[in-house]
């Protein structure tokens, strides 16, 4: 079974530029997550989708970050304009839809996109 | 908002020694998950705990969920060099909360 795919793997941009990341979750996974992981810290949830609807985006800096999952499958995360503090690894993860009576399912992470903002 | 804290931040051991990392939440959790991230890699799911006082074992790894469902621990017996990495706990709050909040992780290094 193929894992979560992300591209690009690395990106270097200058501050105030724009950047976009792409994620293709595991087939059949209804839930998709975007995390930001700053060096030495744990992943921080930016946005969580259930199919193509947003479940949680409380920690997404909406003045510069946007994300979409139009057909309920793959997703893009955009930063415009980027700031120095956006330098981090952006992780995409997916999980099955939590079924009734079961606890929430494990999340499968992609390899991440390492963003450097100069 | 919900906060999850882990200690210690770093741990260096001799191969064969035991290792424990502790996780504490500011709020009661519905469940807690543990992930391992190898250097340069991405988090990989290890286990999920749901019940108060639950204990689960995976070979040399023992996971516990506190009675109050606000803390958890991971204990590794007789560490091996393959155990190197950062261990994260991630808690999900009660009352239907769906967001998983990660701790800052414990980085384990091992002297062979």
Short mmCIF file of C-alpha atoms in Angstrom, two decimals:
data_model
loop_
_atom_site.label_atom_id
_atom_site.label_comp_id
_atom_site.label_asym_id
_atom_site.label_seq_id
_atom_site.Cartn_x
_atom_site.Cartn_y
_atom_site.Cartn_z
CA UNK A 1 0.00 0.00 0.00
CA UNK A 2 1.41 3.39 -0.97
CA UNK A 3 2.03 5.85 1.82
CA UNK A 4 1.28 9.55 2.07
CA UNK A 5 2.98 11.45 -0.76
CA UNK A 6 4.24 15.00 -0.44
CA UNK A 7 6.02 17.37 -2.78
CA UNK A 8 8.33 19.10 -2.99
CA UNK A 9 10.66 17.58 -0.40
CA UNK A 10 12.68 20.75 -0.02
CA UNK A 11 12.02 24.39 -0.79
CA UNK A 12 14.11 27.50 -0.28
CA UNK A 13 12.48 30.89 -0.76
CA UNK A 14 13.04 34.47 0.28
CA UNK A 15 10.76 36.21 2.73
CA UNK A 16 7.63 37.73 1.23
CA UNK A 17 7.60 35.12 -1.54
CA UNK A 18 4.85 32.56 -1.96
CA UNK A 19 5.09 28.78 -1.72
CA UNK A 20 2.73 25.85 -2.12
CA UNK A 21 2.92 22.29 -0.87
CA UNK A 22 1.03 19.30 -2.17
CA UNK A 23 -0.14 16.16 -0.38
CA UNK A 24 -1.77 12.96 -1.58
CA UNK A 25 -3.08 10.87 1.31
CA UNK A 26 -3.39 7.11 1.53
CA UNK A 27 -6.25 5.88 -0.65
CA UNK A 28 -9.49 5.69 1.29
CA UNK A 29 -8.39 7.93 4.14
CA UNK A 30 -11.09 10.51 4.75
CA UNK A 31 -9.15 12.64 7.22
CA UNK A 32 -6.18 14.76 6.17
CA UNK A 33 -3.96 16.87 8.41
CA UNK A 34 -1.33 19.53 7.83
CA UNK A 35 1.23 19.98 10.61
CA UNK A 36 4.06 22.43 11.06
CA UNK A 37 7.12 21.05 12.83
CA UNK A 38 9.75 23.57 13.87
CA UNK A 39 13.17 22.14 14.62
CA UNK A 40 13.28 20.60 18.09
CA UNK A 41 9.52 20.77 18.62
CA UNK A 42 6.57 18.47 18.20
CA UNK A 43 4.23 18.75 15.22
CA UNK A 44 1.63 21.50 15.53
CA UNK A 45 -1.70 21.00 13.78
CA UNK A 46 -2.44 23.71 11.23
CA UNK A 47 -5.59 22.33 9.66
CA UNK A 48 -7.63 19.13 9.67
CA UNK A 49 -9.98 18.09 6.87
CA UNK A 50 -12.74 15.49 6.98
CA UNK A 51 -13.31 14.65 3.31
CA UNK A 52 -13.33 18.18 1.83
CA UNK A 53 -14.66 19.96 4.92
CA UNK A 54 -12.54 21.73 7.55
CA UNK A 55 -12.74 20.17 11.03
CA UNK A 56 -10.17 22.37 12.79
CA UNK A 57 -8.11 25.32 11.57
CA UNK A 58 -7.80 27.14 14.88
CA UNK A 59 -3.99 27.31 14.67
CA UNK A 60 -3.75 28.24 10.99
CA UNK A 61 -2.42 31.81 10.51
CA UNK A 62 -5.18 32.70 8.13
CA UNK A 63 -3.69 36.05 7.12
CA UNK A 64 -0.93 34.20 5.25
CA UNK A 65 -1.74 30.48 5.18
CA UNK A 66 -4.47 28.79 3.19
CA UNK A 67 -5.31 25.18 2.46
CA UNK A 68 -7.81 23.36 0.35
CA UNK A 69 -8.94 19.83 -0.36
CA UNK A 70 -11.41 20.38 -3.14
CA UNK A 71 -12.28 16.81 -4.16
CA UNK A 72 -11.75 15.23 -0.77
CA UNK A 73 -8.54 13.53 -1.85
CA UNK A 74 -5.31 15.47 -2.33
CA UNK A 75 -4.63 18.81 -0.70
CA UNK A 76 -2.50 21.92 -1.09
CA UNK A 77 -1.15 24.24 1.60
CA UNK A 78 -0.07 27.73 0.58
CA UNK A 79 1.89 30.43 2.34
CA UNK A 80 1.69 33.97 0.99
CA UNK A 81 3.74 35.93 1.89
CA UNK A 82 6.29 33.83 3.76
CA UNK A 83 8.07 35.05 6.88
CA UNK A 84 11.38 33.93 8.38
CA UNK A 85 9.53 32.17 11.22
CA UNK A 86 7.74 29.93 8.70
CA UNK A 87 10.96 27.94 8.27
CA UNK A 88 9.96 24.44 9.33
CA UNK A 89 9.04 21.00 8.08
CA UNK A 90 5.46 20.81 6.86
CA UNK A 91 4.02 17.37 7.43
CA UNK A 92 0.91 15.96 5.86
CA UNK A 93 -0.83 13.03 7.52
CA UNK A 94 -3.96 11.02 6.86
CA UNK A 95 -6.17 8.62 8.76
CA UNK A 96 -9.32 6.59 8.26
CA UNK A 97 -12.64 8.09 9.22
CA UNK A 98 -13.21 7.29 12.90
CA UNK A 99 -15.83 4.62 12.90
CA UNK A 100 -18.62 4.52 15.45
CA UNK A 101 -17.59 2.80 18.66
CA UNK A 102 -13.88 2.93 17.82
CA UNK A 103 -11.29 5.30 19.13
CA UNK A 104 -9.69 7.71 16.70
CA UNK A 105 -7.35 6.09 14.27
CA UNK A 106 -3.61 6.34 13.94
CA UNK A 107 -2.21 8.98 11.67
CA UNK A 108 0.11 8.09 8.81
CA UNK A 109 2.62 10.80 8.05
CA UNK A 110 4.25 11.70 4.77
CA UNK A 111 7.98 12.47 4.45
CA UNK A 112 7.39 16.22 4.85
CA UNK A 113 8.51 19.33 3.00
CA UNK A 114 11.43 21.19 4.54
CA UNK A 115 10.90 24.91 3.98
CA UNK A 116 13.70 27.43 4.45
CA UNK A 117 12.80 31.10 4.32
CA UNK A 118 15.78 33.43 3.82
CA UNK B 1 -6.01 25.61 25.35
CA UNK B 2 -4.88 22.06 25.85
CA UNK B 3 -1.16 21.62 26.49
CA UNK B 4 0.89 18.44 26.48
CA UNK B 5 4.29 18.44 28.17
CA UNK B 6 6.99 15.81 27.99
CA UNK B 7 10.04 15.21 30.12
CA UNK B 8 12.89 14.87 29.78
CA UNK B 9 13.63 16.79 26.61
CA UNK B 10 16.82 14.78 26.02
CA UNK B 11 18.07 11.46 27.33
CA UNK B 12 21.39 9.80 26.60
CA UNK B 13 21.89 6.20 27.74
CA UNK B 14 24.31 3.36 27.34
CA UNK B 15 23.07 0.54 25.17
CA UNK B 16 21.32 -1.96 27.40
CA UNK B 17 20.10 0.62 29.91
CA UNK B 18 16.42 1.37 30.38
CA UNK B 19 14.71 4.57 29.24
CA UNK B 20 11.50 6.30 30.33
CA UNK B 21 9.72 9.38 29.01
CA UNK B 22 6.78 11.03 30.73
CA UNK B 23 3.86 12.92 29.28
CA UNK B 24 1.49 15.24 31.14
CA UNK B 25 -1.62 16.98 29.86
CA UNK B 26 -3.21 20.13 31.24
CA UNK B 27 -6.63 18.60 30.62
CA UNK B 28 -8.23 15.16 30.80
CA UNK B 29 -7.67 13.20 27.61
CA UNK B 30 -10.01 10.90 25.71
CA UNK B 31 -7.02 8.99 24.39
CA UNK B 32 -3.30 9.32 23.91
CA UNK B 33 -1.05 8.17 21.09
CA UNK B 34 2.70 7.65 20.96
CA UNK B 35 4.86 8.24 17.89
CA UNK B 36 8.52 7.70 17.10
CA UNK B 37 10.49 9.93 14.75
CA UNK B 38 13.90 8.78 13.59
CA UNK B 39 16.50 11.47 12.80
CA UNK B 40 15.56 13.00 9.44
CA UNK B 41 12.36 10.98 9.30
CA UNK B 42 8.69 11.49 9.92
CA UNK B 43 6.58 10.45 12.93
CA UNK B 44 5.51 6.83 12.94
CA UNK B 45 2.61 5.62 15.06
CA UNK B 46 3.49 3.26 17.90
CA UNK B 47 0.33 2.81 19.95
CA UNK B 48 -2.91 4.30 21.23
CA UNK B 49 -4.18 4.13 24.82
CA UNK B 50 -7.82 4.78 25.60
CA UNK B 51 -8.77 3.36 29.00
CA UNK B 52 -7.92 4.76 32.42
CA UNK B 53 -4.96 2.88 33.90
CA UNK B 54 -4.34 1.00 30.65
CA UNK B 55 -0.99 -0.73 30.16
CA UNK B 56 0.16 -2.06 26.80
CA UNK B 57 3.38 -3.78 25.83
CA UNK B 58 5.19 -4.08 22.52
CA UNK B 59 8.24 -6.29 22.98
CA UNK B 60 10.62 -4.11 25.04
CA UNK B 61 8.27 -1.08 25.09
CA UNK B 62 5.70 -0.57 27.86
CA UNK B 63 3.08 2.16 27.61
CA UNK B 64 0.90 3.35 30.48
CA UNK B 65 -2.08 5.68 30.68
CA UNK B 66 -2.72 7.28 34.05
CA UNK B 67 -5.79 6.64 36.14
CA UNK B 68 -6.91 10.24 35.73
CA UNK B 69 -6.20 10.10 31.97
CA UNK B 70 -3.95 13.16 32.23
CA UNK B 71 -0.56 11.49 32.06
CA UNK B 72 1.21 8.70 30.27
CA UNK B 73 4.62 7.09 30.09
CA UNK B 74 6.72 5.05 27.72
CA UNK B 75 9.36 2.74 29.13
CA UNK B 76 11.94 0.92 27.03
CA UNK B 77 13.77 -1.99 28.63
CA UNK B 78 17.34 -2.74 27.62
CA UNK B 79 17.69 -0.13 24.90
CA UNK B 80 19.20 -1.00 21.53
CA UNK B 81 20.76 1.32 18.95
CA UNK B 82 17.62 0.91 16.83
CA UNK B 83 15.67 2.74 19.56
CA UNK B 84 17.41 6.03 18.72
CA UNK B 85 14.97 8.80 17.83
CA UNK B 86 12.49 11.25 19.28
CA UNK B 87 9.43 9.90 21.05
CA UNK B 88 6.30 12.02 21.02
CA UNK B 89 3.12 11.63 22.95
CA UNK B 90 0.00 13.16 21.43
CA UNK B 91 -3.20 13.63 23.35
CA UNK B 92 -6.76 14.15 22.24
CA UNK B 93 -8.99 16.11 24.60
CA UNK B 94 -12.33 14.96 25.90
CA UNK B 95 -15.85 15.95 24.88
CA UNK B 96 -15.47 14.97 21.27
CA UNK B 97 -12.33 16.97 20.59
CA UNK B 98 -10.70 15.80 17.38
CA UNK B 99 -7.42 17.70 17.42
CA UNK B 100 -4.32 15.77 18.44
CA UNK B 101 -1.92 17.88 20.50
CA UNK B 102 1.69 16.74 20.42
CA UNK B 103 4.22 17.10 23.21
CA UNK B 104 7.64 18.52 22.40
CA UNK B 105 9.16 15.06 22.40
CA UNK B 106 12.00 13.28 24.17
CA UNK B 107 15.10 12.76 22.08
CA UNK B 108 16.84 9.50 22.88
CA UNK B 109 20.47 8.93 21.97
CA UNK B 110 22.34 5.73 22.74
CA UNK B 111 26.00 5.03 23.28
CA UNK B 112 26.79 1.59 21.80
#
